[in-house]
mmCIF file of C-alpha atoms in Angstrom:
data_model
loop_
_atom_site.group_PDB
_atom_site.id
_atom_site.type_symbol
_atom_site.label_atom_id
_atom_site.label_comp_id
_atom_site.label_asym_id
_atom_site.label_seq_id
_atom_site.Cartn_x
_atom_site.Cartn_y
_atom_site.Cartn_z
ATOM 1 C CA ASP A 265 0.000 0.000 0.000
ATOM 2 C CA GLN A 266 1.376 3.383 -1.021
ATOM 3 C CA GLN A 267 2.401 5.265 2.119
ATOM 4 C CA VAL A 268 3.310 8.417 0.223
ATOM 5 C CA LYS A 269 0.841 9.674 -2.359
ATOM 6 C CA GLN A 270 1.005 12.281 -5.056
ATOM 7 C CA ASN A 271 -2.483 12.460 -6.469
ATOM 8 C CA SER A 272 -1.744 14.780 -9.379
ATOM 9 C CA PRO A 273 0.187 12.964 -12.115
ATOM 10 C CA SER A 274 0.753 16.185 -14.024
ATOM 11 C CA LEU A 275 0.647 19.961 -13.668
ATOM 12 C CA SER A 276 1.044 22.764 -16.208
ATOM 13 C CA VAL A 277 1.943 26.299 -15.171
ATOM 14 C CA GLN A 278 2.797 29.479 -17.043
ATOM 15 C CA GLU A 279 6.317 30.791 -16.712
ATOM 16 C CA GLY A 280 6.603 33.292 -13.856
ATOM 17 C CA ARG A 281 3.595 31.928 -11.973
ATOM 18 C CA ILE A 282 3.616 29.765 -8.876
ATOM 19 C CA SER A 283 3.759 25.961 -9.100
ATOM 20 C CA ILE A 284 2.268 24.041 -6.176
ATOM 21 C CA LEU A 285 2.927 20.332 -5.924
ATOM 22 C CA ASN A 286 1.145 18.322 -3.261
ATOM 23 C CA CYS A 287 1.935 15.167 -1.337
ATOM 24 C CA ASP A 288 0.079 13.176 1.326
ATOM 25 C CA TYR A 289 1.390 10.471 3.627
ATOM 26 C CA THR A 290 -0.233 7.920 5.872
ATOM 27 C CA ASN A 291 2.492 6.740 8.241
ATOM 28 C CA SER A 292 2.699 8.833 11.416
ATOM 29 C CA MET A 293 6.238 7.511 11.986
ATOM 30 C CA PHE A 294 7.527 9.629 9.097
ATOM 31 C CA ASP A 295 9.402 12.620 10.417
ATOM 32 C CA TYR A 296 11.655 13.752 7.576
ATOM 33 C CA PHE A 297 10.354 14.744 4.175
ATOM 34 C CA LEU A 298 12.126 15.421 0.921
ATOM 35 C CA TRP A 299 11.466 16.562 -2.613
ATOM 36 C CA TYR A 300 13.417 15.289 -5.582
ATOM 37 C CA LYS A 301 13.474 16.501 -9.159
ATOM 38 C CA LYS A 302 14.016 14.134 -12.059
ATOM 39 C CA TYR A 303 14.806 14.827 -15.683
ATOM 40 C CA PRO A 304 14.399 12.080 -18.296
ATOM 41 C CA ALA A 305 17.265 9.564 -18.448
ATOM 42 C CA GLU A 306 18.807 10.968 -15.267
ATOM 43 C CA GLY A 307 18.691 9.980 -11.625
ATOM 44 C CA PRO A 308 16.564 11.931 -9.146
ATOM 45 C CA THR A 309 18.324 14.926 -7.639
ATOM 46 C CA PHE A 310 17.663 16.186 -4.139
ATOM 47 C CA LEU A 311 15.851 19.518 -4.052
ATOM 48 C CA ILE A 312 14.760 20.423 -0.531
ATOM 49 C CA SER A 313 13.811 18.759 2.732
ATOM 50 C CA ILE A 314 11.956 19.487 5.950
ATOM 51 C CA SER A 315 12.017 17.969 9.397
ATOM 52 C CA SER A 316 8.801 17.327 11.291
ATOM 53 C CA ILE A 317 9.795 19.906 13.905
ATOM 54 C CA LYS A 318 9.326 22.633 11.293
ATOM 55 C CA ASP A 319 6.354 23.673 9.188
ATOM 56 C CA LYS A 320 8.240 25.546 6.489
ATOM 57 C CA ASN A 321 11.624 25.475 4.815
ATOM 58 C CA GLU A 322 12.824 27.804 2.071
ATOM 59 C CA ASP A 323 15.654 27.564 -0.403
ATOM 60 C CA GLY A 324 15.624 30.259 -3.039
ATOM 61 C CA ARG A 325 12.596 29.812 -5.284
ATOM 62 C CA PHE A 326 11.606 26.586 -3.532
ATOM 63 C CA THR A 327 9.568 26.376 -0.331
ATOM 64 C CA VAL A 328 8.257 23.244 1.321
ATOM 65 C CA PHE A 329 5.330 23.405 3.728
ATOM 66 C CA LEU A 330 4.457 20.648 6.175
ATOM 67 C CA ASN A 331 1.073 20.185 7.856
ATOM 68 C CA LYS A 332 1.567 17.286 10.260
ATOM 69 C CA SER A 333 -2.006 17.165 11.497
ATOM 70 C CA ALA A 334 -3.219 16.710 7.925
ATOM 71 C CA LYS A 335 -0.242 14.521 6.962
ATOM 72 C CA HIS A 336 0.278 16.776 3.987
ATOM 73 C CA LEU A 337 3.206 18.595 2.459
ATOM 74 C CA SER A 338 3.527 20.843 -0.536
ATOM 75 C CA LEU A 339 6.300 22.262 -2.657
ATOM 76 C CA HIS A 340 5.957 25.821 -3.937
ATOM 77 C CA ILE A 341 8.097 27.035 -6.796
ATOM 78 C CA VAL A 342 7.967 30.750 -7.456
ATOM 79 C CA PRO A 343 8.527 32.098 -9.993
ATOM 80 C CA SER A 344 8.337 28.992 -12.156
ATOM 81 C CA GLN A 345 10.850 28.707 -14.984
ATOM 82 C CA PRO A 346 10.888 26.469 -18.082
ATOM 83 C CA GLY A 347 13.940 24.671 -16.659
ATOM 84 C CA ASP A 348 11.778 23.536 -13.757
ATOM 85 C CA SER A 349 9.896 21.224 -16.123
ATOM 86 C CA ALA A 350 10.589 17.757 -14.712
ATOM 87 C CA VAL A 351 9.039 15.008 -12.633
ATOM 88 C CA TYR A 352 8.942 15.817 -8.931
ATOM 89 C CA PHE A 353 8.947 13.075 -6.328
ATOM 90 C CA CYS A 354 7.933 13.494 -2.735
ATOM 91 C CA ALA A 355 9.669 11.193 -0.238
ATOM 92 C CA ALA A 356 9.393 10.460 3.469
ATOM 93 C CA SER A 357 11.686 8.858 5.981
ATOM 94 C CA PRO A 358 10.757 7.374 9.360
ATOM 95 C CA ASN A 359 12.446 8.402 12.563
ATOM 96 C CA THR A 360 14.882 5.518 12.150
ATOM 97 C CA GLY A 361 16.186 7.545 9.198
ATOM 98 C CA ASN A 362 17.374 4.600 7.180
ATOM 99 C CA GLN A 363 14.677 4.202 4.521
ATOM 100 C CA PHE A 364 12.975 6.497 2.062
ATOM 101 C CA TYR A 365 9.453 6.010 0.746
ATOM 102 C CA PHE A 366 8.557 7.744 -2.486
ATOM 103 C CA GLY A 367 5.368 8.955 -4.082
ATOM 104 C CA THR A 368 4.458 8.251 -7.691
ATOM 105 C CA GLY A 369 5.627 11.621 -8.944
ATOM 106 C CA THR A 370 4.094 14.721 -10.523
ATOM 107 C CA SER A 371 5.183 15.812 -13.977
ATOM 108 C CA LEU A 372 5.495 19.601 -14.029
ATOM 109 C CA THR A 373 5.459 21.492 -17.302
ATOM 110 C CA VAL A 374 6.287 25.190 -17.222
ATOM 111 C CA ILE A 375 5.001 26.885 -20.353
ATOM 112 C CA PRO A 376 7.131 29.767 -21.671
ATOM 113 C CA ASP B 222 27.446 15.507 -7.672
ATOM 114 C CA ALA B 223 27.756 12.549 -5.353
ATOM 115 C CA GLY B 224 30.208 9.958 -6.635
ATOM 116 C CA ILE B 225 27.866 7.155 -7.615
ATOM 117 C CA THR B 226 28.422 5.011 -10.679
ATOM 118 C CA GLN B 227 25.984 2.408 -11.920
ATOM 119 C CA SER B 228 26.933 -0.242 -14.440
ATOM 120 C CA PRO B 229 25.809 -1.169 -16.945
ATOM 121 C CA ARG B 230 23.661 1.798 -17.943
ATOM 122 C CA HIS B 231 21.587 -0.283 -20.337
ATOM 123 C CA LYS B 232 21.063 -4.015 -20.590
ATOM 124 C CA VAL B 233 18.819 -6.337 -22.561
ATOM 125 C CA THR B 234 18.599 -9.879 -21.297
ATOM 126 C CA GLU B 235 16.520 -12.972 -21.894
ATOM 127 C CA THR B 236 13.922 -14.389 -19.550
ATOM 128 C CA GLY B 237 15.410 -16.887 -17.137
ATOM 129 C CA THR B 238 18.975 -15.596 -17.236
ATOM 130 C CA PRO B 239 20.758 -14.200 -14.172
ATOM 131 C CA VAL B 240 21.634 -10.508 -14.205
ATOM 132 C CA THR B 241 23.844 -8.468 -11.871
ATOM 133 C CA LEU B 242 23.778 -4.699 -11.621
ATOM 134 C CA ARG B 243 26.594 -2.868 -9.912
ATOM 135 C CA CYS B 244 26.632 0.316 -7.857
ATOM 136 C CA HIS B 245 29.932 1.903 -6.899
ATOM 137 C CA GLN B 246 30.313 4.920 -4.599
ATOM 138 C CA THR B 247 33.291 7.054 -3.730
ATOM 139 C CA GLU B 248 31.625 8.932 -0.840
ATOM 140 C CA ASN B 249 32.180 6.362 1.910
ATOM 141 C CA HIS B 250 28.465 6.580 2.807
ATOM 142 C CA ARG B 251 27.205 3.892 5.130
ATOM 143 C CA TYR B 252 23.811 3.254 3.546
ATOM 144 C CA MET B 253 23.223 2.054 0.001
ATOM 145 C CA TYR B 254 19.885 1.350 -1.657
ATOM 146 C CA TRP B 255 18.453 -0.215 -4.773
ATOM 147 C CA TYR B 256 15.190 1.206 -6.138
ATOM 148 C CA ARG B 257 13.185 0.461 -9.235
ATOM 149 C CA GLN B 258 11.108 3.045 -11.080
ATOM 150 C CA ASP B 259 7.973 2.032 -12.920
ATOM 151 C CA PRO B 260 5.120 4.108 -14.376
ATOM 152 C CA GLY B 261 2.352 4.567 -11.837
ATOM 153 C CA HIS B 262 4.503 3.278 -8.987
ATOM 154 C CA GLY B 263 7.195 5.892 -8.552
ATOM 155 C CA LEU B 264 10.340 4.651 -6.869
ATOM 156 C CA ARG B 265 10.102 1.463 -4.851
ATOM 157 C CA LEU B 266 12.776 0.128 -2.538
ATOM 158 C CA ILE B 267 14.111 -3.323 -3.405
ATOM 159 C CA HIS B 268 16.882 -3.855 -0.847
ATOM 160 C CA TYR B 269 19.187 -1.693 1.176
ATOM 161 C CA SER B 270 22.453 -2.067 3.048
ATOM 162 C CA TYR B 271 23.572 -0.428 6.270
ATOM 163 C CA GLY B 272 27.133 -1.726 6.200
ATOM 164 C CA VAL B 273 29.424 -4.349 4.767
ATOM 165 C CA LYS B 274 27.559 -7.646 4.688
ATOM 166 C CA ASP B 275 24.529 -5.976 6.382
ATOM 167 C CA THR B 276 21.472 -5.885 4.156
ATOM 168 C CA ASP B 277 17.708 -5.847 4.520
ATOM 169 C CA LYS B 278 14.645 -6.220 2.323
ATOM 170 C CA GLY B 279 12.555 -3.394 0.977
ATOM 171 C CA GLU B 280 9.031 -3.225 -0.400
ATOM 172 C CA VAL B 281 9.593 -5.286 -3.558
ATOM 173 C CA SER B 282 12.415 -7.702 -2.787
ATOM 174 C CA ASP B 283 10.983 -10.919 -4.282
ATOM 175 C CA GLY B 284 13.178 -12.187 -7.120
ATOM 176 C CA TYR B 285 16.145 -10.036 -6.122
ATOM 177 C CA SER B 286 19.209 -10.564 -3.979
ATOM 178 C CA VAL B 287 21.983 -8.181 -2.975
ATOM 179 C CA SER B 288 25.516 -8.306 -1.688
ATOM 180 C CA ARG B 289 27.882 -5.787 -0.195
ATOM 181 C CA SER B 290 31.403 -7.104 0.350
ATOM 182 C CA LYS B 291 33.014 -3.655 0.363
ATOM 183 C CA THR B 292 31.797 -0.272 1.573
ATOM 184 C CA GLU B 293 31.904 1.141 -1.942
ATOM 185 C CA ASP B 294 30.111 -1.615 -3.872
ATOM 186 C CA PHE B 295 26.503 -2.797 -3.730
ATOM 187 C CA LEU B 296 25.394 -5.479 -6.177
ATOM 188 C CA LEU B 297 21.832 -6.284 -7.181
ATOM 189 C CA THR B 298 21.224 -9.725 -8.676
ATOM 190 C CA LEU B 299 18.167 -10.967 -10.494
ATOM 191 C CA GLU B 300 18.524 -14.722 -10.070
ATOM 192 C CA SER B 301 16.272 -15.591 -13.005
ATOM 193 C CA ALA B 302 15.062 -12.520 -14.859
ATOM 194 C CA THR B 303 11.370 -12.175 -15.712
ATOM 195 C CA SER B 304 9.567 -9.678 -17.939
ATOM 196 C CA SER B 305 8.042 -8.048 -14.836
ATOM 197 C CA GLN B 306 11.558 -7.012 -13.845
ATOM 198 C CA THR B 307 11.886 -4.802 -16.898
ATOM 199 C CA SER B 308 12.408 -1.437 -15.257
ATOM 200 C CA VAL B 309 14.808 1.390 -14.544
ATOM 201 C CA TYR B 310 16.957 0.617 -11.521
ATOM 202 C CA PHE B 311 18.492 3.312 -9.360
ATOM 203 C CA CYS B 312 21.149 3.008 -6.738
ATOM 204 C CA ALA B 313 21.198 5.561 -3.927
ATOM 205 C CA ILE B 314 23.489 6.335 -1.021
ATOM 206 C CA SER B 315 22.943 8.040 2.304
ATOM 207 C CA ASP B 316 25.231 9.055 5.117
ATOM 208 C CA PHE B 317 22.657 8.547 7.855
ATOM 209 C CA ARG B 318 24.421 8.473 11.229
ATOM 210 C CA GLY B 319 21.524 9.124 13.599
ATOM 211 C CA MET B 320 20.214 12.351 12.060
ATOM 212 C CA ALA B 321 17.937 12.257 9.030
ATOM 213 C CA THR B 322 19.646 13.224 5.827
ATOM 214 C CA GLU B 323 19.034 13.027 2.116
ATOM 215 C CA ALA B 324 19.842 10.219 -0.274
ATOM 216 C CA PHE B 325 21.789 10.746 -3.492
ATOM 217 C CA PHE B 326 21.017 8.795 -6.616
ATOM 218 C CA GLY B 327 22.990 7.307 -9.449
ATOM 219 C CA GLN B 328 22.127 7.786 -13.118
ATOM 220 C CA GLY B 329 20.128 4.583 -13.376
ATOM 221 C CA THR B 330 20.278 1.306 -15.288
ATOM 222 C CA ARG B 331 17.608 0.550 -17.861
ATOM 223 C CA LEU B 332 16.998 -3.202 -17.885
ATOM 224 C CA THR B 333 14.850 -4.893 -20.501
ATOM 225 C CA VAL B 334 13.935 -8.560 -20.102
ATOM 226 C CA VAL B 335 12.737 -10.145 -23.350
#
């Protein structure tokens, strides 16, 4: 059973606007959350992470929000750029820290 | 970029043959992982290792075995390849030492079983 879910397989956004990618999880033992970006024929690359003791983490154009009570996190990209077009994976790690569970991915297309 | 090399990058093999994929790291990270990526399933953990000769199963371990005889190398073996094992395989490494940290991925191996 999928413990990390990304319910939107795809998202299209105009260049310069905000992209919001969503992720839900079911396991309350998860306490570290990550976003990865993946281009075709390449491995996933780490983008940003957040610990369960925080509700927000920013890194440049990328911000991750965590709502523990709802078991929901989101990635905001603003402003969106054509180079952001990729598949984005949400991942979660339990407090043992030694495994990562991934969602099914959201394909983001930023339209110039 | 993290020093992770997967080999081969592409392989076509016949049903029933054994196949071994190799992951080599130069980062001296303790944890190593094998994932497979399939449409509609995202990335699923096959096996992982937390040290030399220390391995454990992941979500989709049936039909796969692993070995880690050196810190830098983690091998994934398909004992008898089946068409359902056609996939893209990714190796990842993590330097988890008690505090959560990210994993870094290799470039992937595209395996086709015919």
